[in-house]
Coordinates of C-alpha atoms in Angstrom, one line a residue:
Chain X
X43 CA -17.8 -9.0 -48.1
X44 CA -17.0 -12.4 -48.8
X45 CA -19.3 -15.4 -49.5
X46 CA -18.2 -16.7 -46.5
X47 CA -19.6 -13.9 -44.5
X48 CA -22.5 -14.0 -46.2
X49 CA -23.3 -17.2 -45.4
X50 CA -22.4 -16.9 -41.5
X51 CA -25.1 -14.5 -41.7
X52 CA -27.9 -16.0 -43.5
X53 CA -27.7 -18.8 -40.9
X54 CA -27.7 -16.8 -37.7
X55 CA -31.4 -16.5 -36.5
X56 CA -31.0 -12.8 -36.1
X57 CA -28.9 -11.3 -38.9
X58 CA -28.3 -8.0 -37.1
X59 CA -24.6 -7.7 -36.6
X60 CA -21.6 -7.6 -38.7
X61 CA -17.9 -8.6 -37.4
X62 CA -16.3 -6.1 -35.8
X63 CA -13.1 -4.7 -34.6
X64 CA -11.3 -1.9 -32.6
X65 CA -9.6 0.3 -35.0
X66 CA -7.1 3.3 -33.0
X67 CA -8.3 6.5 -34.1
X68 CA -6.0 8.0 -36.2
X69 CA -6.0 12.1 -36.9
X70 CA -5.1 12.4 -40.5
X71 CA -1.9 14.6 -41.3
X72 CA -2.9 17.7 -41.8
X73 CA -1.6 19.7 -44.4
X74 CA 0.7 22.7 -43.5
X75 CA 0.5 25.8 -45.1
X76 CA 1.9 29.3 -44.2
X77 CA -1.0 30.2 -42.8
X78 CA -0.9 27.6 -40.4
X79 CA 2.6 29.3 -38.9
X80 CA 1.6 32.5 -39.5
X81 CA -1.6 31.2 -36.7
X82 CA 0.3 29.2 -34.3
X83 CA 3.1 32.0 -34.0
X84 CA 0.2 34.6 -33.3
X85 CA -1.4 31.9 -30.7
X86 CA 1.9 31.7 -29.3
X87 CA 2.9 35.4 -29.1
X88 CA -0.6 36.1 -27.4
X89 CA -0.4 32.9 -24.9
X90 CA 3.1 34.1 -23.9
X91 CA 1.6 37.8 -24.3
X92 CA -1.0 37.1 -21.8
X93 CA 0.7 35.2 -18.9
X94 CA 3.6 37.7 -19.6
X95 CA 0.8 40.5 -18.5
X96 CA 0.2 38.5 -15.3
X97 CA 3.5 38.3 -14.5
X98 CA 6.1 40.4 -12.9
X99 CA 8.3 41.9 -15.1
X100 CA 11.1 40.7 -13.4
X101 CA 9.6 37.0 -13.9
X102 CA 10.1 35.1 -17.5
X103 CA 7.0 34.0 -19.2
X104 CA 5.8 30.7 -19.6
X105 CA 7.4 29.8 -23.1
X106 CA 10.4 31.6 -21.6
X107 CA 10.9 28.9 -18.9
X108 CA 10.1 26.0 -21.1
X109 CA 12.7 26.9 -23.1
X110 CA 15.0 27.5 -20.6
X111 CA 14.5 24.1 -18.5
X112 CA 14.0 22.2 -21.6
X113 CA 17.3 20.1 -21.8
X114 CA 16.7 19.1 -18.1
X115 CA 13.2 18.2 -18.5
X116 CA 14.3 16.5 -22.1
X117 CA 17.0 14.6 -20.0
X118 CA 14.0 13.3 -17.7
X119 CA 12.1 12.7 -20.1
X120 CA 15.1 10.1 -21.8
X121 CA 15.1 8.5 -18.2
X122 CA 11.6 7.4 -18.5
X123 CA 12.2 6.1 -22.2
X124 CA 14.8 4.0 -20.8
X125 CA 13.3 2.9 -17.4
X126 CA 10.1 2.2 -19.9
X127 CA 12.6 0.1 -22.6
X128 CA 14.3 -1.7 -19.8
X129 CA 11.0 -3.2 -18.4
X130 CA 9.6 -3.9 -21.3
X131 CA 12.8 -6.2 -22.1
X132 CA 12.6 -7.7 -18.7
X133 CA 9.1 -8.6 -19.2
X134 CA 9.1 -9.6 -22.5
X135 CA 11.7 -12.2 -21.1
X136 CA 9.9 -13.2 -18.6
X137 CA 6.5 -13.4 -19.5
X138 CA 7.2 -15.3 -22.8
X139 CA 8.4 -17.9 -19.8
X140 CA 5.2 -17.5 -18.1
X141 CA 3.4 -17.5 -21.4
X142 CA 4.7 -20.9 -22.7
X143 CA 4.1 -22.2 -18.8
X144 CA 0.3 -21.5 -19.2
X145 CA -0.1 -23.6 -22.4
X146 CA 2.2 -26.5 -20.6
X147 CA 1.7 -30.1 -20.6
X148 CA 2.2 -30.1 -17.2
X149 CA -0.8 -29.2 -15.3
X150 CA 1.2 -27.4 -12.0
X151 CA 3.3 -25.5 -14.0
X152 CA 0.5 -24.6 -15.7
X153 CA -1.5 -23.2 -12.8
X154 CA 1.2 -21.9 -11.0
X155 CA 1.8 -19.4 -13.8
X156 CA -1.8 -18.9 -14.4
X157 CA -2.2 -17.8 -11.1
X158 CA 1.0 -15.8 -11.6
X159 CA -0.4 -13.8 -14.7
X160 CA -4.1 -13.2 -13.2
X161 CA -2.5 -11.8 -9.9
X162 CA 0.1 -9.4 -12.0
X163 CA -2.7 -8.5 -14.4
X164 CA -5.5 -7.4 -11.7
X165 CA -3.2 -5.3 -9.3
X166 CA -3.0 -1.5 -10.2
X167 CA 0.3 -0.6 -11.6
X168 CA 0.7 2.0 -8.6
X169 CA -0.1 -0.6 -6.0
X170 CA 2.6 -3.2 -8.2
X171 CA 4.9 -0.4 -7.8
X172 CA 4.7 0.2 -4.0
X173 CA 4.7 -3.4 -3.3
X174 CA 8.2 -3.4 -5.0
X175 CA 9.3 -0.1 -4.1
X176 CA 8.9 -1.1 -0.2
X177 CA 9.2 -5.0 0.2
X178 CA 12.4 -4.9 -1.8
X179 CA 15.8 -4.0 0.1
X180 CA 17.9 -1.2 -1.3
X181 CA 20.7 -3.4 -1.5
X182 CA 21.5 -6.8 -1.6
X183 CA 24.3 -9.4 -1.1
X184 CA 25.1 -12.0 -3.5
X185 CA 28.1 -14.1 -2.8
X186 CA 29.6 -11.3 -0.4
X187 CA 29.3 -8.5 -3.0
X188 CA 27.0 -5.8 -1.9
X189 CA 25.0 -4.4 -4.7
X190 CA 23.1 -1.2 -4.5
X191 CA 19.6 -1.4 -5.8
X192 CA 19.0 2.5 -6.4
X193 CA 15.5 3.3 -6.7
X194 CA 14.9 3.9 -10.5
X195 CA 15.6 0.3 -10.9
X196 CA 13.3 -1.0 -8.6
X197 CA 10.9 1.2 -10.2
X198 CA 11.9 -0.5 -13.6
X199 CA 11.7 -4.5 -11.7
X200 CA 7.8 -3.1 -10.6
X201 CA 6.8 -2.1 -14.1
X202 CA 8.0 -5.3 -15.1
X203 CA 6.0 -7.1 -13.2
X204 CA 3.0 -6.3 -14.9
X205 CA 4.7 -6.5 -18.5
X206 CA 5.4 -10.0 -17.8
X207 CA 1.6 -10.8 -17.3
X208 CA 0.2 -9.1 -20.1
X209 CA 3.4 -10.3 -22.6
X210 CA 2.1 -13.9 -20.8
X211 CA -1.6 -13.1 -22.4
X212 CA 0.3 -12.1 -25.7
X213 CA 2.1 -14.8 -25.9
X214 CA -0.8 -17.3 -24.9
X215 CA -3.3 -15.7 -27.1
X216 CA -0.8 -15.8 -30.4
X217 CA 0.1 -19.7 -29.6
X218 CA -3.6 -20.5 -29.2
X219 CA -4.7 -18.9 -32.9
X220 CA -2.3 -21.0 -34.6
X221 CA -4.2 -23.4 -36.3
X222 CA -4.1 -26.8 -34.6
X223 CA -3.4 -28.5 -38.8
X224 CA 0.0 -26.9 -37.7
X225 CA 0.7 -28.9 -34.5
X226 CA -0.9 -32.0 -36.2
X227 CA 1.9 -31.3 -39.5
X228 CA 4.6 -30.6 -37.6
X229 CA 3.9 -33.7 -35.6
X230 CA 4.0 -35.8 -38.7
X231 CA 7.0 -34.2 -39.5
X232 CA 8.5 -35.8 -36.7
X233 CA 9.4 -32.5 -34.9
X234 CA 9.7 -32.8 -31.5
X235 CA 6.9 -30.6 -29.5
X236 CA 10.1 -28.2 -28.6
X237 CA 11.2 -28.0 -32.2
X238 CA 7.6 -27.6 -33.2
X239 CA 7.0 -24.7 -30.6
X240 CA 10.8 -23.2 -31.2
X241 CA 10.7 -23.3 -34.7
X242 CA 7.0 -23.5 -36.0
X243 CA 4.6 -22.3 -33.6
X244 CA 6.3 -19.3 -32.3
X245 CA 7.7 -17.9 -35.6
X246 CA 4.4 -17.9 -36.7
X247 CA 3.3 -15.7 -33.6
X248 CA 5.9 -12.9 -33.2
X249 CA 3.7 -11.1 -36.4
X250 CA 0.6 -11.7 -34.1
X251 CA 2.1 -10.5 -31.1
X252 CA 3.8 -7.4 -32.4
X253 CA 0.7 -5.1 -32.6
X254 CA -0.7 -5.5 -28.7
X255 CA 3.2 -5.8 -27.8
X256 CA 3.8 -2.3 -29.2
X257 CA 0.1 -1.5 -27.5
X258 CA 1.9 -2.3 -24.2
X259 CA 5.1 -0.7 -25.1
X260 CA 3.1 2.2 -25.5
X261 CA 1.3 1.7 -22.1
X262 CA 4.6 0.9 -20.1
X263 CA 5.9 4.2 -21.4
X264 CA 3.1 6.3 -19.9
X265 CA 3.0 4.1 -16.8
X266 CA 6.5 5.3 -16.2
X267 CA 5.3 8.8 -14.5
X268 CA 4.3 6.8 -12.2
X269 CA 7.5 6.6 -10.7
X270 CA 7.6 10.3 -9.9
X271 CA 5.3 9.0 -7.2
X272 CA 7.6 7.0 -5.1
X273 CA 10.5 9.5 -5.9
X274 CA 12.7 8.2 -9.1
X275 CA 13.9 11.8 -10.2
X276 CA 12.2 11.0 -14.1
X277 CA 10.2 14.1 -15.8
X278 CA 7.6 14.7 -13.8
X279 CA 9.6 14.8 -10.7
X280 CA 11.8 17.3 -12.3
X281 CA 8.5 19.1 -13.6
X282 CA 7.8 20.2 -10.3
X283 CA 11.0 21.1 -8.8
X284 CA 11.2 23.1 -12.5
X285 CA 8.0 24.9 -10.7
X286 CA 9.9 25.5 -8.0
X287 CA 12.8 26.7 -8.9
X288 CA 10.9 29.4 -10.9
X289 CA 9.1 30.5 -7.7
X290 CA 6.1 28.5 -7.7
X291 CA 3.6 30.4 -9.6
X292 CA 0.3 29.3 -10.5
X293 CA 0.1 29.8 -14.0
X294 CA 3.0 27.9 -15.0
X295 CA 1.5 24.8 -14.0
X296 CA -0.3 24.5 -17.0
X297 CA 2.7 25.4 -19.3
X298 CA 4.9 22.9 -17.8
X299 CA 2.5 20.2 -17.1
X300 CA 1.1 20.7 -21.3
X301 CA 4.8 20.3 -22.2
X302 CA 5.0 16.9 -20.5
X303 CA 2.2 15.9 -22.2
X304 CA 3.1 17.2 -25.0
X305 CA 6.2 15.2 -25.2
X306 CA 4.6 11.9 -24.3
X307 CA 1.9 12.6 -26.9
X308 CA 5.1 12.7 -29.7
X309 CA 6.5 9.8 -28.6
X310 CA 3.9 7.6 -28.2
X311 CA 1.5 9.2 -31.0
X312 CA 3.7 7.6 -33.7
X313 CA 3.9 4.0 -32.2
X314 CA 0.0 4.2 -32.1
X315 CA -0.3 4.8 -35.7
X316 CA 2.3 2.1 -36.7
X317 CA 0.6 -0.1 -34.3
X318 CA -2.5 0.4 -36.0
X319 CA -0.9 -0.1 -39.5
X320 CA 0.9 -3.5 -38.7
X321 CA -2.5 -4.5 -37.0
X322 CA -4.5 -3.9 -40.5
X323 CA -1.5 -5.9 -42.7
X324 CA -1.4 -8.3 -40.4
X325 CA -5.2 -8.7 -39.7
X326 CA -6.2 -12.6 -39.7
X327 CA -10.3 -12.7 -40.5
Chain L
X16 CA -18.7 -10.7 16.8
X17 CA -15.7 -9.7 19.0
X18 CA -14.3 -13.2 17.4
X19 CA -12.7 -11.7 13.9
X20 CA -10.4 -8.8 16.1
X21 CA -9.5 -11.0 18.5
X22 CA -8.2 -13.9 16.4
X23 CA -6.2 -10.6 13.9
X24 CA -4.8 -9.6 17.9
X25 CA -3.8 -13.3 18.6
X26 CA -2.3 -13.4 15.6
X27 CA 0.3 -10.2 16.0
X28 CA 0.8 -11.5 19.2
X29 CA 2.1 -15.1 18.2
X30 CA 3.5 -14.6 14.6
X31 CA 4.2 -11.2 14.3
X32 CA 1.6 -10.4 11.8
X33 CA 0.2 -7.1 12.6
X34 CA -3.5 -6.6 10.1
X35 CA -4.2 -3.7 12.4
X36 CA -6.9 -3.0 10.0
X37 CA -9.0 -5.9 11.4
X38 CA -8.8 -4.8 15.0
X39 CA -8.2 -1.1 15.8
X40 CA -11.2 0.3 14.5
X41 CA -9.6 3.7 13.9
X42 CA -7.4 2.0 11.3
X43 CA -10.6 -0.3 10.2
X44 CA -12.7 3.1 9.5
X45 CA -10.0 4.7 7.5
X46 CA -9.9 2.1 5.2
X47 CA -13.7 1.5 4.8
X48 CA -13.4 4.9 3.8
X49 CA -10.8 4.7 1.1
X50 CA -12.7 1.7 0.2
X51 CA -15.8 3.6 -0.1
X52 CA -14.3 6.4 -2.0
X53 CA -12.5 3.9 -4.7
X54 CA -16.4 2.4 -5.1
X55 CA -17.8 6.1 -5.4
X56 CA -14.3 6.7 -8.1
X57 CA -15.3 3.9 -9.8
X58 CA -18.8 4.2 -10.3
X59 CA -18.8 8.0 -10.9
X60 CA -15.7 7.7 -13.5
X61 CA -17.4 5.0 -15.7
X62 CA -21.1 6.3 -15.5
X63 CA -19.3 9.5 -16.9
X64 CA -16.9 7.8 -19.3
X65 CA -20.0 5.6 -21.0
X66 CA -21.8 8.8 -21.3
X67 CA -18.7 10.4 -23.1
X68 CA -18.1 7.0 -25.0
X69 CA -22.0 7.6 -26.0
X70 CA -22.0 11.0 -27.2
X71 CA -18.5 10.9 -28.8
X72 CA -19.5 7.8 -30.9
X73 CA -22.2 9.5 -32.2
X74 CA -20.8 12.8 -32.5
X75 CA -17.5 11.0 -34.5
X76 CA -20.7 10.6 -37.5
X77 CA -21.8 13.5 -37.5
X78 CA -22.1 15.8 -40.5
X79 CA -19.6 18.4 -39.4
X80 CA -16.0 18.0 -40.0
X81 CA -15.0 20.3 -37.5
X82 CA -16.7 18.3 -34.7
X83 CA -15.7 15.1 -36.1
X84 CA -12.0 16.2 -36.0
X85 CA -12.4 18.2 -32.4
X86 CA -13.7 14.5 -31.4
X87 CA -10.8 12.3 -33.1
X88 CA -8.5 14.8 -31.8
X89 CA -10.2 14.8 -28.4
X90 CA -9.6 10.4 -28.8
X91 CA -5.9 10.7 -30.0
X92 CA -4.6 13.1 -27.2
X93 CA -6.2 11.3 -24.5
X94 CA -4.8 7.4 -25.7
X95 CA -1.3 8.8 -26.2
X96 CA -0.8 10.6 -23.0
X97 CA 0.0 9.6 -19.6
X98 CA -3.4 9.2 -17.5
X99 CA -1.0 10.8 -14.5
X100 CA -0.2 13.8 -16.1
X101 CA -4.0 14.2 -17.1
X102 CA -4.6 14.2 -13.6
X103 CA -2.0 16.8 -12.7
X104 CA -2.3 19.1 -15.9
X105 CA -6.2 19.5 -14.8
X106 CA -5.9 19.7 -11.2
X107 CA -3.0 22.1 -10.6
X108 CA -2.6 23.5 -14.4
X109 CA -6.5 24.6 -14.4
X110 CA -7.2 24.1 -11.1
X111 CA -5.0 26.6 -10.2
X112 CA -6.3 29.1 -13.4
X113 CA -10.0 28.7 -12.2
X114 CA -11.1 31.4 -9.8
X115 CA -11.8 30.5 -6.0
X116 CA -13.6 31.1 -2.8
X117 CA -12.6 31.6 0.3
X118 CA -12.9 29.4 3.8
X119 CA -14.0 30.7 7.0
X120 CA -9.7 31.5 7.7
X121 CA -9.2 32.5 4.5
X122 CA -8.0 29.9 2.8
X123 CA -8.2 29.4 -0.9
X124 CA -11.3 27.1 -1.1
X125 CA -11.1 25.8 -4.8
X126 CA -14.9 25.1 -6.2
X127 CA -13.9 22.0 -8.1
X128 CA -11.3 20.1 -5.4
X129 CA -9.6 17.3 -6.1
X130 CA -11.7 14.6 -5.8
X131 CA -14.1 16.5 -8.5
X132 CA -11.0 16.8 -10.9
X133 CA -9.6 13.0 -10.2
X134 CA -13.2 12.0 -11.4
X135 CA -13.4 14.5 -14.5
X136 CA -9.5 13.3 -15.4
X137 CA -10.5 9.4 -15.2
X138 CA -13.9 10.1 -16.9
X139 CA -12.2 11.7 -20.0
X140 CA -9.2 9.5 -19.9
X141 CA -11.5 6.3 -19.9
X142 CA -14.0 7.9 -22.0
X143 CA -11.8 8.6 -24.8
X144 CA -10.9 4.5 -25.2
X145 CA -15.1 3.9 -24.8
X146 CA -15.4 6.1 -28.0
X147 CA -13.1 4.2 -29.8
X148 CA -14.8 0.9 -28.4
X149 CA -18.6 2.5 -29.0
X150 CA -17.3 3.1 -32.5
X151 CA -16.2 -0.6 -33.4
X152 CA -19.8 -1.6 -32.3
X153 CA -21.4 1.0 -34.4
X154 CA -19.5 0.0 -37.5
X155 CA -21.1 -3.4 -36.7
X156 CA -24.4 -2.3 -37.0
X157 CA -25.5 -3.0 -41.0
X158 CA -26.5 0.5 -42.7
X159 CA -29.6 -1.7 -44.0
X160 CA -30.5 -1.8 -40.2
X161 CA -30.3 2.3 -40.1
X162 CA -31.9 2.7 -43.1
X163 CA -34.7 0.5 -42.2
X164 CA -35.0 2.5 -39.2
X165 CA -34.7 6.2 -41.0
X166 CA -37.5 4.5 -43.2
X167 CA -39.9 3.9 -40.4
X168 CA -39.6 8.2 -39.5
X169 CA -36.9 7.6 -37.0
X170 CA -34.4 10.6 -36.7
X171 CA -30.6 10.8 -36.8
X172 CA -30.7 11.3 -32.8
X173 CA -33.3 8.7 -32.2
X174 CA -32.0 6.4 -34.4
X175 CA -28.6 6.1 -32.8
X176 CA -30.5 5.9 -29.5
X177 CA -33.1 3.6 -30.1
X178 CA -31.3 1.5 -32.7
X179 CA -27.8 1.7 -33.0
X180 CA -26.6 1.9 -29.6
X181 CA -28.8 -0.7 -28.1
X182 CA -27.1 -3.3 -30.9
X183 CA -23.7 -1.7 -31.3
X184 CA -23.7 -1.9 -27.0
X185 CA -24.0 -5.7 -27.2
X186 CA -20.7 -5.9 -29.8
X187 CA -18.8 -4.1 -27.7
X188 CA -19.4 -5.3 -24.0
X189 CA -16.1 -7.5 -24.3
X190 CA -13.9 -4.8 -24.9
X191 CA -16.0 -2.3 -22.7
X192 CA -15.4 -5.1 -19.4
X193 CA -12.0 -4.4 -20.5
X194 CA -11.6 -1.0 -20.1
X195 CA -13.5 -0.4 -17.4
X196 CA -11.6 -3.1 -15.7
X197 CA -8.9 -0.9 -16.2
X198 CA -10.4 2.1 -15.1
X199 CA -10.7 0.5 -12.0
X200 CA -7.4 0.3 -11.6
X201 CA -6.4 3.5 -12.6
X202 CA -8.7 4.8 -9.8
X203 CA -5.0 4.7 -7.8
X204 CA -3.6 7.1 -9.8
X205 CA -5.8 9.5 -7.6
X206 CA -3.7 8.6 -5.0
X207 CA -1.1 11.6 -6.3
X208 CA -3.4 14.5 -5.9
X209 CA -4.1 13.2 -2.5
X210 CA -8.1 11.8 -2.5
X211 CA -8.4 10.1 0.1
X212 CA -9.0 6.5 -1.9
X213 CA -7.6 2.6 -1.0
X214 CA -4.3 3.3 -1.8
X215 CA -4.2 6.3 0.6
X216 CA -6.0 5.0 3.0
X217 CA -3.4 1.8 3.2
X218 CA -0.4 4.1 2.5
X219 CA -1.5 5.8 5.8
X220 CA -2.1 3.1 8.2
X221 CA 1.3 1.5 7.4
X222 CA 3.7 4.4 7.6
X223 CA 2.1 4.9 11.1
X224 CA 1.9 1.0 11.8
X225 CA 4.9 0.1 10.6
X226 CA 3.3 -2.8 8.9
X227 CA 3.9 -2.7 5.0
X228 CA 4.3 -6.4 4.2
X229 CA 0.7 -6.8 5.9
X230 CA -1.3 -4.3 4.6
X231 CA 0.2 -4.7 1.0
X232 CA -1.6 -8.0 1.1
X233 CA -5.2 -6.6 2.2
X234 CA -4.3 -4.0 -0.6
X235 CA -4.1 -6.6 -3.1
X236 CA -6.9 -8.7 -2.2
X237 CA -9.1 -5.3 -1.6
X238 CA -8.4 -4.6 -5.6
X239 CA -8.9 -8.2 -6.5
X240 CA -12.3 -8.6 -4.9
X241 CA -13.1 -5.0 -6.4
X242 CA -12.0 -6.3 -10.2
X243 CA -14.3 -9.6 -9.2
X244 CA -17.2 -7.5 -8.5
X245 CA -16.7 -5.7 -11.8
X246 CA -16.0 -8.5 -14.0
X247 CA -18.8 -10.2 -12.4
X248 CA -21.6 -7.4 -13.0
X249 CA -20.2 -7.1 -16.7
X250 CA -20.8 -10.7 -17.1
X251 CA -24.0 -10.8 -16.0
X252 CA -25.1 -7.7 -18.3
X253 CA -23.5 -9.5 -21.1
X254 CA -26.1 -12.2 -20.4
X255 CA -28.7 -10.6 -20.1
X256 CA -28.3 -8.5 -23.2
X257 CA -27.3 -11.7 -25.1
X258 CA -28.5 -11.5 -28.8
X259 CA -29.9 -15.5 -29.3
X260 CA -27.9 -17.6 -32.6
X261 CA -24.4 -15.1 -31.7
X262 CA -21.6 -16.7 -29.7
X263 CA -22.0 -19.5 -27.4

């Protein structure tokens, strides 16, 4: 603990509490041994064992399906990590606009996208996603051409939407924990306030912003399922007409469901823990 | 009070705006019900969830490294998965496993139906992220604090009841308002397995009133108001639970 700590406390009137922060959880790597394979292959062999018992004969197991409508479900799967990539680049875009708006000199701009980042931040992703979905023509002319707006990318424009708010808190946030000694520097410099935003202030940032921007990344990936809802043909979509197609039987919901999940948890497990690393290094106290 | 229905009937019939909401009252007690089931949602899901947040928090120190790693890997499989899939894995993956009754036609009549499993999905979805959140408070609490109170004969259990969480509870409420915040919101993800919440409710009344654009907006300022009741509440505990000479 450091002196200065020390002293924060000895002044307070109630020294109860030390500072804090959220630390993700992180399961430590366990360490594989033969044993372990020699377990998970028995766990398998009875799981598939089991369901195989319930089943018809004429019916594959479980693991037998999963492997079977893997590369479609993978391919699904690859949809939502782009839909999810795509709106994260639109609203990164976007909301570092709406982010430098909200710390404008101008006091309209800087209400009018204040307004814009509280009303995308309170509305439920689903509703976000409706709202686009239905108020948003499925095609539209520009100059004579007609462009087709399919459905997967008005799904991507609604999870953009609420991107670009929470990138705008980001981007606010970062900006406002720069020390003010920078501004005042820079301003002796001679910069002008662009040059000192462009090329002071927001260098300074992106390492602040990276941690709760790969948070949302994170976030926006798992929102995309979402779009299964209002019919964009992305994994879980293509989960159940898997179920389906195998002749709807109960116990392979939880199979195929635990396999989505499972591949959500691998993809987004890692980004959590690197998250949590660059959030340590990059820790300002 | 035939003033508000009128006005909402003027105004379809001059403008074009059609709020049937605020003048059929068919429509007007649809939506007072999704409304009322979003509150009950709500309510239910974070009672649960705090109680989860609670016990997991505490559970996270205890001496057993089995239940400390069932709990971390309880935390780290809930955060990195989709809350939607949650819903569906438990409602038709082990809704479907779990035995069930019969109706008076025979139907299957599950025990647990889906507005039981949308609240059990939310609760441990939301509850992992409040065990994270309990924990940050906890780690705020001085060890002199807990060994002054294992000093005065308190045990482990009421320790962390008496002690820890009443302290680590005022670190944390920030974050807490947060999430909860967010469960709110996620409350429309129920919407998929078909309980009959806001979302629903509106969904309903516009693909039989044709009137999207309108009911969009009472959907958004529904939500709005609901995450300004919230916030609100959560302020006012924060004051009240205020610890004198921290913050402002």
């Amino acid at each position: 603990m450091s002196t200065k700590d020390t002293q924060m406390r000895a002044d307070a009137p109630l020294p109860v509490l030390l500072p804090f922060r959220i630390e993700p959880t992180r399961l430590g790597t366990p360490r594989l041994a033969p044993v372990h394979a020699l377990l998970f292959g028995a766990g398998l062999a009875l799981f598939a064992g089991t369901a195989w018992a319930q089943a018809d004969n004429a019916q594959l197991p479980p693991l037998e399906v999963i492997v079977k409508w893997a590369p479609l479900l993978l391919s699904g799967f690859a949809f939502n990590i782009l839909i999810s990539m795509i709106a994260m680049a639109i609203g990164t875009g976007a909301g570092l606009g709406v982010g430098l708006g909200m710390i404008s000199e101008n006091p309209l701009l800087a209400r009018i996208c204040w307004a814009l980042t509280q009303f995308f931040r309170n509305a439920p992703w689903l509703v976000l996603l409706f709202f686009v979905m239905f108020l948003v023509p499925f095609q539209v002319t520009i100059f004579g051409v007609q462009i087709p707006l399919p459905d997967w990318v008005k799904a991507t424009v609604g999870f953009s939407l609420p991107v670009m708010a929470n990138v705008a808190e980001i981007v606010r946030g970062a900006v406002r924990s720069v020390p003010s000694t920078q501004w005042e520097a820079a301003e002796s410099l001679a910069f002008t306030p662009r040059q000192t935003m462009w090329r002071i202030i927001l260098p300074q940032c992106v390492k602040r912003m990276l941690p709760p921007w790969m948070n949302l990344y994170s976030l926006v990936t798992m929102a995309t399922v979402q779009a299964s809802i209002v019919g964009v043909s992305e994994m879980l979509t293509l989960t159940a007409q898997v179920h389906t197609a195998e002749g709807g039987r109960p116990e392979l919901f939880a199979p195929l469901y635990g396999f989505a999940l499972f591949c959500f948890f691998l993809y987004c497990y890692p980004i959590d823990r690197f998250t949590a690393r660059l959030e340590r290094r990059f820790h300002i106290r | 009070m035939d003033v508000i229905p009128a006005w909402f009937k003027d105004l379809y019939e001059t403008t074009g705006l059609n709020f049937t909401v605020f003048y059929d009252p068919y429509d007007w007690n649809r939506y007072v019900d999704g409304v009322r089931m979003t509150v009950v949602l709500t309510v239910s899901t974070i009672l649960a969830s705090l109680l989860i947040g609670a016990v997991g928090a505490l559970l996270q120190g205890a001496p057993s490294r089995i239940v400390r790693g069932a709990i971390n890997g309880f935390v780290v499989l809930f955060r990195n998965t989709p809350p939607l899939v949650q819903i569906f894995f438990f409602y038709f993956g082990i809704g479907a496993i779990l035995p069930a009754g019969q109706d008076q036609f025979g139907l299957r009549q599950p025990f647990i139906d889906n507005v039981d499993w949308a609240i059990i999905a939310l609760s441990l979805f939301a509850g992992a992220f409040n065990v994270e959140i309990f924990r940050s408070g906890i780690e705020a609490v001085p060890k002199t604090t807990v060994e002054a109170a294992e000093a005065l004969g308190y045990t482990r259990l009421k320790a962390y009841v008496y002690v820890i969480l009443p302290l680590a509870l005022r670190v944390c409420l920030p974050a807490l308002n947060n999430n909860l915040v967010n469960l709110l919101k996620t409350t429309t993800l129920a919407y998929a397995i078909a309980v009959p919440e806001t979302l629903y409710a509106v969904k309903q009344i516009w693909s039989e009133s044709q009137n999207v654009f309108e009911m969009m907006l009472v959907l958004f300022v529904t939500y709005g108001i609901l995450v300004g009741i919230l916030v609100w509440i959560m302020h006012r505990w924060e004051k009240s639970l205020h610890i004198p000479g921290y913050g402002r």
